[in-house]
Amino acid sequence: MARSTAMKAAGLILALLIFTFFSLAASSSNNQIQILNAERRIDLSSHIVKVFLTLKVENVGTSPASEIFLAFPPSQADQLALVKAQAAIGKKKKKSYVHLDVNPTQLPDAPNGTKYFSISLLNPLSSGETATLEVLYILTHSLEPFPAEISQLESQLVYFRDSALMLSPYHIKQQTTFIKTPSTKVESFTRVEPTKFAGRELKYGPYEDRPPYSFSPVIVHLENNSPFAVVEELLREVEISHWGNLQITEHYKLVHAGARHKGVFSRVDYQSRASVKGASSFKHLLASLPPRVHSVYYRDEIGNISSSHLRTDYRKSELEIEPRYPLFGGWKATFVIGYGLPLEDFLFESPDGKRYLNFSFGCPLAQTVVNKLTIKVVLPEGSKDPSAAVPYPVEQRLETKYSYLDVVGRTVLVLEKKNVVPEHITPFQVYYTFKPIFMLAEPLMLASVYFLFFMACVAYLQIDISIRK
Amino acid sequence: MADGESSREATARTLRNAFGNVFSFFILLLIGILAFSIRLFSVIKYESVIHEFDPYFNYRVTQFLTKNGIYDFWNWFDDRTWYPLGRVIGGTVYPGLTLTAGTLWWLLNSLNIPLSVETVCVFTAPIFSAFASWATYLLTKEVKGTGAGLTAAVLLAMVPSYISRSVAGSYDNEAVAIFALIFTFYLYIKTLNTGSLFYATLNALAYFYMVCSWGGYTFIINLIPMHVLLCIVTGRYSSRLYIAYAPLVVLGTLLAALVPVVGFNAVMTSEHFASFLVFIIIHVVALVYHVKGNLSPRMFKVAVTLVVSVGLVVCCAMIAVLIALVASSPTKGWSGRSLSLLDPTYASKYIPIIASVSEHQPPTWPSYFMDINVLAFLVPAGIIACFLPLSDASSFVVLYIVTAVYFSGVMVRLMLVFAPAACIMSGIALSEAFNVLTRSIKFQLPGSSGISQSGDTSMNTEGEQNDIAKTEKMDETAKERPSKKNKRKEKEPVVKASIRSRIERRLLVLPLEASVIAIILLVLLGAFYVKVACKVDAALNVHASTLEKSSRVGRWKLVHCVWAAAEAYSAPSIVLTTYSREGGLHVFDDFREAYAWLSHNTEVDDKVASWWDYGYQTTAMANRTVIVDNNTWNNTHIATVGTAMSSPEKAAWEIFNSLDVKYVLVVFGGLVGYPSDDINKFLWMVRIGGGVFPHIKEPDYLRDGQYRIDSQATPTMLNCLMYKLSYYRFVETDGKAFDRVRQTEIGKKYFKLTHFEEVFTTHHWMVRIYKLKPPKNRIRGKTKKSKSKASSTSSPKRSGTGKRNPWH
């Protein structure tokens, strides 16, 4: 089944290749740039595929170029979680990197639904100049388990599909691709000469002088027993209390996204040699939390889960959690992690009098992919004008939540993002205005209720409502 | 002048009254806090979680109620249990507890206090035990005054028997029912003392709440008629008695019939028969008294002879018809549980399901001592104190304790009904003892004006520092209070009784030294009460370290003893803990591990078969359909599961397959030494199964009358499904297959499963889940052979197993 789809894909790509030769002339606008050297390092050691791309580009055209385009086949574009680019400035000794903006774009003559990202250069590349760009992009769900179902004793094999030649709208003079595998065990790989496999590295290339949109599909079938921990849905609720606490509640829906477990789960086998008999499973997860974390809990809908350890030091806290049972392929688990943080570490006042929360975006669990991340920032009751500054495109909306003794409700800023990887963990800000007098609303309310209660008691004791004296 | 003096005296008295009221109010508040907080050890030591089995069902019902509303709740047909029969939850459940917690949750949420349903459920029992101790105060106050009331309330707040059923998380009917029971009794006594219709109506409402809450309401509806009858027989009939009883029967029965689970049972079953009989009798007596009041003595005699001769004939005929009606039904109109109360041997003879529940067994003597300890010695003293001036109220309490002693002797569960009675009696005894002793001291202290004063001696003594005397003082003040507030005279007998008691009190003067020593001894007894609770409980406790801890801390011994007392009962039973040698805590959380696995990794509609003990937990925690659960309403269905568990693999597979079962869950304690596992319960499965399906015979599973699983075990035993599922591949853990519960090596160590495959076993092997293999796998196939190498369990080779398994 999977093989036939691979064949189909190959056929498709062949057609694409032929098509690209014809369309060469059309993409005249891209002709002014060529890539002198492209080096691709694909890291397959976990289920999150990281690709480091080093491009040396040259402007061979006449007019200065301010943008460099990256091309991705449509299948990969869906799996793309993050694209980052930076430019190297200076010579070898004093090399420093400058972050560049990357935005998805469309090109009018995109063959076969190719998706593009444009890297905006800091200074337009004038004619004849060269620049070195470093690109990192991350693919998720791009390792397909094959066989799709394995038993407890088998280890997990996956397919990785890519092209030996980099898809690019530019002419590439020389390119090499290195694929790093998690173990030496590689079942098979497509050969596109020159191809070399040594140790834990598979090398494709170098290939010289390839025209734009060259494509040469390869399939690598390799062993990968790293935990395929995927959080299908993560809801992080950040509740600000101006009494000094930041309460975070995180609801996880975890799944093992590797090859599905089939048949027997034998505890005897698992306990005797878990590393061999149950290699594809995982039972530990590591969450890195901010320092000074307190009142941490880890539970699910039926109660506390006792298997967790918290280590704290002054820089960070680490929470090691174990789901109730080891997770095999396809097994799911849900749990909640909650903790409190001192507010002064995260809430600041901006010069214009607004307050802002500075908190980290993304999932605190190491080495996990989040399919859908929702962050709810619950502002204190009475706060106004919420706005968020997030480094990535996210969906935003506002909600109202009623918590302890609320009357008007708390404004909740909801941020949603799909396909989140650990590299997304960067700070984001939520700005709002808040008058401290609102802090006293609830204590005053309680006090007045008590007062009224005692008044009622006094009144009841003083009033004689009997008819007969 | 005299006028001014009396007014000054009056203001002084009002002040004292106010002080006494405020003082007792704060004592009551503290008692409530004590009752609440002593039950929180389970939350502090473990976690805020629902305990045991039945509470999980109640929790699930509450969840349904809060989610879908009251009307859906009444109409709820639950298809996730008793598959394929289902269960009409709305009509078969006592809704009191659920409605209480649901209302509490709704109230909190409408105030925007977002507590989860679980939290509300966990804390319902402690809250209601605080209410129960307040109700005890009220009841005892009506019987013997404020001092006795406060003492009884303190005792009830701490009585181990009640703690055991009402720790936080023990979300069971009894949690609210004990409060309802005591409160109903209080209102009955209150009505009896005041003759007020207002309280009579409240009494009917409280009775209604009790009917909603617990099947034990039959105790009320039998005890009160008994008391009424007692009053009539002893010539204590009064209009107050009539007001206390008649509205209760009429209103109470009407209200009880509103509860779906009771319905027409309220008029049709024999449990309620006594109340109607007494209802008739009280009317006859009322008529007689009325007639007697209107006629001259001679005319009355004539009328009596006339009525008696005619009435006797009619009555005999009526009773004969009634007896015939009742006798015609096979159970004589009594439900099985009630019958086993009247005849303790009934259940073990006819209904093994009722007999198999440990809480339906008669209690042992140690359990009496553990559950009420020193109260057991105080109770007789309390009974004597009740007789000193015997009033309607105190006769009721005496009757209550006598019947409760009997019922608690039949069923260990009903110790819970006995505990409040014991507390009330002990409270009365203690308070009377303090009264006598402090009075003795007071009379003999030099310079005290005690002797010269009449009547209110205790109220006017100056320089009184003894706080026990203060309680006594409040006792006096509180007696005055109702007469002031209601602007109504106290009832004659009460006043008379109090005067008589005062005279008696003066006669009962003990020597000073003796009374001081006695007071000290009594205080020590109170300490002993708490301390003994500690010792007994700690001895029962698996963790001996708690005892060491409590003995190490010398000064706060009492506090720690309470702590230990609560600890013995606070284990939620779904989580088990042991202390490792280094002092670390080791947690056995296997049950929830298994339930979480089931809920996340099986299909929503999969059916899970297990012994009925785990039915409620499976539906609540794993949200999977079960075949049988703890509501043991269908004996045949349970017998079917019992038969399957005690059959050989193939027959069991067929039974389970016919029930659409996909997973079979067994609880196995052999690896870690968890004694209440399925192998230990197995004989009950055989018995219950054999009761319906005669081909299961108990002797087949016993070797010379002994139940064993070692090499001496019978072949039937070694080949039944329960044995196989429990011990499958057990030998691979230690090489010997040593069962730590039975302390023996198992009989058959190496065997394969043909029709079941292991799909999950928890970390400590306490829960093992097997899947029924689909039928097609049973057909011999060539392709399967290669697979059986990879996974040793899925071996469809029937011939192979046939050789190793001669009984198959």
PDB file of N, CA, C and O in Angstrom, chain A residues 137-192:
ATOM      1  N   TYR A 137      14.270  24.594   8.986  1.00  0.00           N
ATOM      2  CA  TYR A 137      12.844  24.323   8.976  1.00  0.00           C
ATOM      3  C   TYR A 137      12.543  22.975   9.599  1.00  0.00           C
ATOM      4  O   TYR A 137      13.369  22.072   9.621  1.00  0.00           O
ATOM      5  N   ILE A 138      11.346  22.911  10.156  1.00  0.00           N
ATOM      6  CA  ILE A 138      10.991  21.751  10.959  1.00  0.00           C
ATOM      7  C   ILE A 138       9.747  21.099  10.391  1.00  0.00           C
ATOM      8  O   ILE A 138       8.751  21.768  10.097  1.00  0.00           O
ATOM      9  N   LEU A 139       9.850  19.806  10.224  1.00  0.00           N
ATOM     10  CA  LEU A 139       8.721  19.051   9.688  1.00  0.00           C
ATOM     11  C   LEU A 139       8.164  18.150  10.793  1.00  0.00           C
ATOM     12  O   LEU A 139       8.925  17.540  11.537  1.00  0.00           O
ATOM     13  N   THR A 140       6.875  18.095  10.860  1.00  0.00           N
ATOM     14  CA  THR A 140       6.265  17.179  11.820  1.00  0.00           C
ATOM     15  C   THR A 140       5.425  16.162  11.058  1.00  0.00           C
ATOM     16  O   THR A 140       4.997  16.429   9.932  1.00  0.00           O
ATOM     17  N   HIS A 141       5.153  15.068  11.684  1.00  0.00           N
ATOM     18  CA  HIS A 141       4.330  13.994  11.094  1.00  0.00           C
ATOM     19  C   HIS A 141       4.867  13.562   9.741  1.00  0.00           C
ATOM     20  O   HIS A 141       4.108  13.150   8.876  1.00  0.00           O
ATOM     21  N   SER A 142       6.157  13.689   9.524  1.00  0.00           N
ATOM     22  CA  SER A 142       6.670  13.344   8.200  1.00  0.00           C
ATOM     23  C   SER A 142       7.341  11.984   8.202  1.00  0.00           C
ATOM     24  O   SER A 142       7.813  11.540   7.178  1.00  0.00           O
ATOM     25  N   LEU A 143       7.369  11.319   9.349  1.00  0.00           N
ATOM     26  CA  LEU A 143       7.884   9.957   9.388  1.00  0.00           C
ATOM     27  C   LEU A 143       6.693   9.016   9.421  1.00  0.00           C
ATOM     28  O   LEU A 143       5.889   9.057  10.357  1.00  0.00           O
ATOM     29  N   GLU A 144       6.588   8.227   8.376  1.00  0.00           N
ATOM     30  CA  GLU A 144       5.420   7.347   8.307  1.00  0.00           C
ATOM     31  C   GLU A 144       5.814   5.958   8.780  1.00  0.00           C
ATOM     32  O   GLU A 144       6.705   5.347   8.212  1.00  0.00           O
ATOM     33  N   PRO A 145       5.169   5.463   9.856  1.00  0.00           N
ATOM     34  CA  PRO A 145       5.546   4.137  10.337  1.00  0.00           C
ATOM     35  C   PRO A 145       5.230   3.073   9.298  1.00  0.00           C
ATOM     36  O   PRO A 145       4.145   3.065   8.714  1.00  0.00           O
ATOM     37  N   PHE A 146       6.186   2.235   9.043  1.00  0.00           N
ATOM     38  CA  PHE A 146       5.943   1.105   8.150  1.00  0.00           C
ATOM     39  C   PHE A 146       6.756  -0.063   8.660  1.00  0.00           C
ATOM     40  O   PHE A 146       7.957   0.041   8.739  1.00  0.00           O
ATOM     41  N   PRO A 147       6.206  -1.160   9.038  1.00  0.00           N
ATOM     42  CA  PRO A 147       4.771  -1.472   9.016  1.00  0.00           C
ATOM     43  C   PRO A 147       3.971  -0.592   9.986  1.00  0.00           C
ATOM     44  O   PRO A 147       4.504  -0.178  10.996  1.00  0.00           O
ATOM     45  N   ALA A 148       2.729  -0.377   9.585  1.00  0.00           N
ATOM     46  CA  ALA A 148       1.900   0.548  10.349  1.00  0.00           C
ATOM     47  C   ALA A 148       1.480  -0.014  11.695  1.00  0.00           C
ATOM     48  O   ALA A 148       1.095   0.728  12.570  1.00  0.00           O
ATOM     49  N   GLU A 149       1.516  -1.350  11.841  1.00  0.00           N
ATOM     50  CA  GLU A 149       1.165  -1.954  13.127  1.00  0.00           C
ATOM     51  C   GLU A 149       2.274  -2.882  13.540  1.00  0.00           C
ATOM     52  O   GLU A 149       2.718  -3.715  12.750  1.00  0.00           O
ATOM     53  N   ILE A 150       2.727  -2.729  14.755  1.00  0.00           N
ATOM     54  CA  ILE A 150       3.777  -3.622  15.235  1.00  0.00           C
ATOM     55  C   ILE A 150       3.366  -4.193  16.581  1.00  0.00           C
ATOM     56  O   ILE A 150       2.531  -3.645  17.274  1.00  0.00           O
ATOM     57  N   SER A 151       3.985  -5.310  16.913  1.00  0.00           N
ATOM     58  CA  SER A 151       3.695  -5.899  18.219  1.00  0.00           C
ATOM     59  C   SER A 151       4.675  -5.330  19.230  1.00  0.00           C
ATOM     60  O   SER A 151       5.569  -4.560  18.894  1.00  0.00           O
ATOM     61  N   GLN A 152       4.494  -5.759  20.463  1.00  0.00           N
ATOM     62  CA  GLN A 152       5.291  -5.188  21.543  1.00  0.00           C
ATOM     63  C   GLN A 152       6.785  -5.436  21.355  1.00  0.00           C
ATOM     64  O   GLN A 152       7.609  -4.625  21.738  1.00  0.00           O
ATOM     65  N   LEU A 153       7.114  -6.573  20.760  1.00  0.00           N
ATOM     66  CA  LEU A 153       8.509  -6.964  20.714  1.00  0.00           C
ATOM     67  C   LEU A 153       9.263  -6.354  19.541  1.00  0.00           C
ATOM     68  O   LEU A 153      10.476  -6.388  19.504  1.00  0.00           O
ATOM     69  N   GLU A 154       8.527  -5.838  18.571  1.00  0.00           N
ATOM     70  CA  GLU A 154       9.199  -5.301  17.399  1.00  0.00           C
ATOM     71  C   GLU A 154       9.631  -3.874  17.654  1.00  0.00           C
ATOM     72  O   GLU A 154       9.071  -3.171  18.489  1.00  0.00           O
ATOM     73  N   SER A 155      10.638  -3.461  16.893  1.00  0.00           N
ATOM     74  CA  SER A 155      10.987  -2.052  16.992  1.00  0.00           C
ATOM     75  C   SER A 155      10.361  -1.332  15.809  1.00  0.00           C
ATOM     76  O   SER A 155       9.931  -1.922  14.830  1.00  0.00           O
ATOM     77  N   GLN A 156      10.338  -0.032  15.925  1.00  0.00           N
ATOM     78  CA  GLN A 156       9.513   0.761  15.018  1.00  0.00           C
ATOM     79  C   GLN A 156      10.329   1.191  13.793  1.00  0.00           C
ATOM     80  O   GLN A 156      11.419   1.748  13.930  1.00  0.00           O
ATOM     81  N   LEU A 157       9.799   0.925  12.630  1.00  0.00           N
ATOM     82  CA  LEU A 157      10.461   1.338  11.389  1.00  0.00           C
ATOM     83  C   LEU A 157       9.602   2.408  10.721  1.00  0.00           C
ATOM     84  O   LEU A 157       8.385   2.326  10.728  1.00  0.00           O
ATOM     85  N   VAL A 158      10.287   3.385  10.153  1.00  0.00           N
ATOM     86  CA  VAL A 158       9.523   4.475   9.535  1.00  0.00           C
ATOM     87  C   VAL A 158      10.092   4.794   8.159  1.00  0.00           C
ATOM     88  O   VAL A 158      11.246   4.504   7.844  1.00  0.00           O
ATOM     89  N   TYR A 159       9.237   5.357   7.355  1.00  0.00           N
ATOM     90  CA  TYR A 159       9.635   5.879   6.056  1.00  0.00           C
ATOM     91  C   TYR A 159       9.895   7.365   6.180  1.00  0.00           C
ATOM     92  O   TYR A 159       9.118   8.095   6.817  1.00  0.00           O
ATOM     93  N   PHE A 160      10.939   7.812   5.552  1.00  0.00           N
ATOM     94  CA  PHE A 160      11.093   9.251   5.406  1.00  0.00           C
ATOM     95  C   PHE A 160      11.201   9.538   3.917  1.00  0.00           C
ATOM     96  O   PHE A 160      11.996   8.929   3.203  1.00  0.00           O
ATOM     97  N   ARG A 161      10.387  10.462   3.447  1.00  0.00           N
ATOM     98  CA  ARG A 161      10.363  10.776   2.015  1.00  0.00           C
ATOM     99  C   ARG A 161      10.868  12.183   1.801  1.00  0.00           C
ATOM    100  O   ARG A 161      10.452  13.117   2.478  1.00  0.00           O
ATOM    101  N   ASP A 162      11.755  12.318   0.885  1.00  0.00           N
ATOM    102  CA  ASP A 162      12.213  13.646   0.505  1.00  0.00           C
ATOM    103  C   ASP A 162      12.814  13.521  -0.883  1.00  0.00           C
ATOM    104  O   ASP A 162      12.685  12.490  -1.545  1.00  0.00           O
ATOM    105  N   SER A 163      13.477  14.577  -1.279  1.00  0.00           N
ATOM    106  CA  SER A 163      14.126  14.547  -2.578  1.00  0.00           C
ATOM    107  C   SER A 163      15.627  14.633  -2.363  1.00  0.00           C
ATOM    108  O   SER A 163      16.100  15.315  -1.440  1.00  0.00           O
ATOM    109  N   ALA A 164      16.356  13.907  -3.179  1.00  0.00           N
ATOM    110  CA  ALA A 164      17.808  14.001  -3.080  1.00  0.00           C
ATOM    111  C   ALA A 164      18.275  15.384  -3.520  1.00  0.00           C
ATOM    112  O   ALA A 164      19.290  15.893  -3.058  1.00  0.00           O
ATOM    113  N   LEU A 165      17.506  15.956  -4.440  1.00  0.00           N
ATOM    114  CA  LEU A 165      17.818  17.306  -4.896  1.00  0.00           C
ATOM    115  C   LEU A 165      16.870  18.263  -4.221  1.00  0.00           C
ATOM    116  O   LEU A 165      15.699  17.975  -4.057  1.00  0.00           O
ATOM    117  N   MET A 166      17.414  19.370  -3.867  1.00  0.00           N
ATOM    118  CA  MET A 166      16.591  20.343  -3.168  1.00  0.00           C
ATOM    119  C   MET A 166      15.642  21.013  -4.136  1.00  0.00           C
ATOM    120  O   MET A 166      16.040  21.401  -5.236  1.00  0.00           O
ATOM    121  N   LEU A 167      14.403  21.130  -3.725  1.00  0.00           N
ATOM    122  CA  LEU A 167      13.448  21.836  -4.577  1.00  0.00           C
ATOM    123  C   LEU A 167      13.708  23.328  -4.424  1.00  0.00           C
ATOM    124  O   LEU A 167      13.732  23.861  -3.314  1.00  0.00           O
ATOM    125  N   SER A 168      13.915  23.982  -5.552  1.00  0.00           N
ATOM    126  CA  SER A 168      14.253  25.399  -5.463  1.00  0.00           C
ATOM    127  C   SER A 168      13.889  26.076  -6.768  1.00  0.00           C
ATOM    128  O   SER A 168      13.984  25.470  -7.841  1.00  0.00           O
ATOM    129  N   PRO A 169      13.470  27.283  -6.688  1.00  0.00           N
ATOM    130  CA  PRO A 169      13.187  27.985  -7.937  1.00  0.00           C
ATOM    131  C   PRO A 169      14.461  28.472  -8.636  1.00  0.00           C
ATOM    132  O   PRO A 169      14.382  29.101  -9.686  1.00  0.00           O
ATOM    133  N   TYR A 170      15.589  28.203  -8.045  1.00  0.00           N
ATOM    134  CA  TYR A 170      16.846  28.720  -8.597  1.00  0.00           C
ATOM    135  C   TYR A 170      17.702  27.591  -9.121  1.00  0.00           C
ATOM    136  O   TYR A 170      17.559  26.432  -8.738  1.00  0.00           O
ATOM    137  N   HIS A 171      18.636  27.998  -9.928  1.00  0.00           N
ATOM    138  CA  HIS A 171      19.656  27.079 -10.411  1.00  0.00           C
ATOM    139  C   HIS A 171      20.626  26.810  -9.263  1.00  0.00           C
ATOM    140  O   HIS A 171      21.052  27.740  -8.584  1.00  0.00           O
ATOM    141  N   ILE A 172      20.942  25.540  -9.050  1.00  0.00           N
ATOM    142  CA  ILE A 172      21.853  25.226  -7.956  1.00  0.00           C
ATOM    143  C   ILE A 172      23.118  24.633  -8.546  1.00  0.00           C
ATOM    144  O   ILE A 172      23.080  23.629  -9.260  1.00  0.00           O
ATOM    145  N   LYS A 173      24.207  25.242  -8.200  1.00  0.00           N
ATOM    146  CA  LYS A 173      25.462  24.783  -8.809  1.00  0.00           C
ATOM    147  C   LYS A 173      25.969  23.515  -8.136  1.00  0.00           C
ATOM    148  O   LYS A 173      26.406  22.594  -8.785  1.00  0.00           O
ATOM    149  N   GLN A 174      25.891  23.532  -6.813  1.00  0.00           N
ATOM    150  CA  GLN A 174      26.367  22.338  -6.118  1.00  0.00           C
ATOM    151  C   GLN A 174      25.505  22.106  -4.882  1.00  0.00           C
ATOM    152  O   GLN A 174      25.192  23.062  -4.178  1.00  0.00           O
ATOM    153  N   GLN A 175      25.116  20.885  -4.670  1.00  0.00           N
ATOM    154  CA  GLN A 175      24.325  20.630  -3.481  1.00  0.00           C
ATOM    155  C   GLN A 175      24.620  19.266  -2.897  1.00  0.00           C
ATOM    156  O   GLN A 175      24.927  18.320  -3.612  1.00  0.00           O
ATOM    157  N   THR A 176      24.502  19.190  -1.578  1.00  0.00           N
ATOM    158  CA  THR A 176      24.720  17.943  -0.850  1.00  0.00           C
ATOM    159  C   THR A 176      23.629  17.829   0.212  1.00  0.00           C
ATOM    160  O   THR A 176      23.204  18.836   0.773  1.00  0.00           O
ATOM    161  N   THR A 177      23.204  16.594   0.471  1.00  0.00           N
ATOM    162  CA  THR A 177      22.201  16.368   1.522  1.00  0.00           C
ATOM    163  C   THR A 177      22.726  15.305   2.469  1.00  0.00           C
ATOM    164  O   THR A 177      23.183  14.256   2.021  1.00  0.00           O
ATOM    165  N   PHE A 178      22.698  15.626   3.743  1.00  0.00           N
ATOM    166  CA  PHE A 178      23.097  14.645   4.757  1.00  0.00           C
ATOM    167  C   PHE A 178      21.857  14.276   5.562  1.00  0.00           C
ATOM    168  O   PHE A 178      21.114  15.162   5.977  1.00  0.00           O
ATOM    169  N   ILE A 179      21.653  13.022   5.724  1.00  0.00           N
ATOM    170  CA  ILE A 179      20.526  12.585   6.565  1.00  0.00           C
ATOM    171  C   ILE A 179      21.100  11.854   7.762  1.00  0.00           C
ATOM    172  O   ILE A 179      21.810  10.858   7.621  1.00  0.00           O
ATOM    173  N   LYS A 180      20.780  12.374   8.932  1.00  0.00           N
ATOM    174  CA  LYS A 180      21.274  11.755  10.168  1.00  0.00           C
ATOM    175  C   LYS A 180      20.208  10.814  10.706  1.00  0.00           C
ATOM    176  O   LYS A 180      19.057  11.225  10.927  1.00  0.00           O
ATOM    177  N   THR A 181      20.565   9.574  10.882  1.00  0.00           N
ATOM    178  CA  THR A 181      19.585   8.594  11.342  1.00  0.00           C
ATOM    179  C   THR A 181      19.800   8.321  12.828  1.00  0.00           C
ATOM    180  O   THR A 181      20.912   8.452  13.330  1.00  0.00           O
ATOM    181  N   PRO A 182      18.730   7.924  13.526  1.00  0.00           N
ATOM    182  CA  PRO A 182      18.860   7.715  14.978  1.00  0.00           C
ATOM    183  C   PRO A 182      19.708   6.500  15.322  1.00  0.00           C
ATOM    184  O   PRO A 182      20.264   6.431  16.402  1.00  0.00           O
ATOM    185  N   SER A 183      19.773   5.520  14.438  1.00  0.00           N
ATOM    186  CA  SER A 183      20.596   4.353  14.740  1.00  0.00           C
ATOM    187  C   SER A 183      21.250   3.907  13.443  1.00  0.00           C
ATOM    188  O   SER A 183      20.980   4.449  12.371  1.00  0.00           O
ATOM    189  N   THR A 184      22.087   2.922  13.561  1.00  0.00           N
ATOM    190  CA  THR A 184      22.756   2.437  12.346  1.00  0.00           C
ATOM    191  C   THR A 184      21.841   1.548  11.528  1.00  0.00           C
ATOM    192  O   THR A 184      22.189   1.145  10.439  1.00  0.00           O
ATOM    193  N   LYS A 185      20.705   1.248  12.104  1.00  0.00           N
ATOM    194  CA  LYS A 185      19.814   0.306  11.422  1.00  0.00           C
ATOM    195  C   LYS A 185      18.952   1.023  10.393  1.00  0.00           C
ATOM    196  O   LYS A 185      18.027   1.755  10.747  1.00  0.00           O
ATOM    197  N   VAL A 186      19.314   0.848   9.141  1.00  0.00           N
ATOM    198  CA  VAL A 186      18.518   1.418   8.058  1.00  0.00           C
ATOM    199  C   VAL A 186      18.152   0.278   7.129  1.00  0.00           C
ATOM    200  O   VAL A 186      19.015  -0.431   6.627  1.00  0.00           O
ATOM    201  N   GLU A 187      16.869   0.064   6.985  1.00  0.00           N
ATOM    202  CA  GLU A 187      16.404  -1.064   6.181  1.00  0.00           C
ATOM    203  C   GLU A 187      16.764  -0.872   4.713  1.00  0.00           C
ATOM    204  O   GLU A 187      17.317  -1.754   4.086  1.00  0.00           O
ATOM    205  N   SER A 188      16.451   0.269   4.169  1.00  0.00           N
ATOM    206  CA  SER A 188      16.702   0.507   2.761  1.00  0.00           C
ATOM    207  C   SER A 188      16.705   2.004   2.514  1.00  0.00           C
ATOM    208  O   SER A 188      16.177   2.772   3.320  1.00  0.00           O
ATOM    209  N   PHE A 189      17.341   2.399   1.406  1.00  0.00           N
ATOM    210  CA  PHE A 189      17.228   3.785   0.994  1.00  0.00           C
ATOM    211  C   PHE A 189      17.390   3.865  -0.508  1.00  0.00           C
ATOM    212  O   PHE A 189      18.035   3.015  -1.132  1.00  0.00           O
ATOM    213  N   THR A 190      16.802   4.853  -1.111  1.00  0.00           N
ATOM    214  CA  THR A 190      16.893   5.028  -2.547  1.00  0.00           C
ATOM    215  C   THR A 190      18.293   5.528  -2.885  1.00  0.00           C
ATOM    216  O   THR A 190      18.821   6.396  -2.193  1.00  0.00           O
ATOM    217  N   ARG A 191      18.837   4.974  -3.940  1.00  0.00           N
ATOM    218  CA  ARG A 191      20.171   5.428  -4.332  1.00  0.00           C
ATOM    219  C   ARG A 191      20.045   6.422  -5.471  1.00  0.00           C
ATOM    220  O   ARG A 191      19.402   6.167  -6.478  1.00  0.00           O
ATOM    221  N   VAL A 192      20.625   7.562  -5.283  1.00  0.00           N
ATOM    222  CA  VAL A 192      20.755   8.532  -6.372  1.00  0.00           C
ATOM    223  C   VAL A 192      22.231   8.893  -6.375  1.00  0.00           C
ATOM    224  O   VAL A 192      22.680   9.633  -5.508  1.00  0.00           O
TER     225      VAL A 192
END
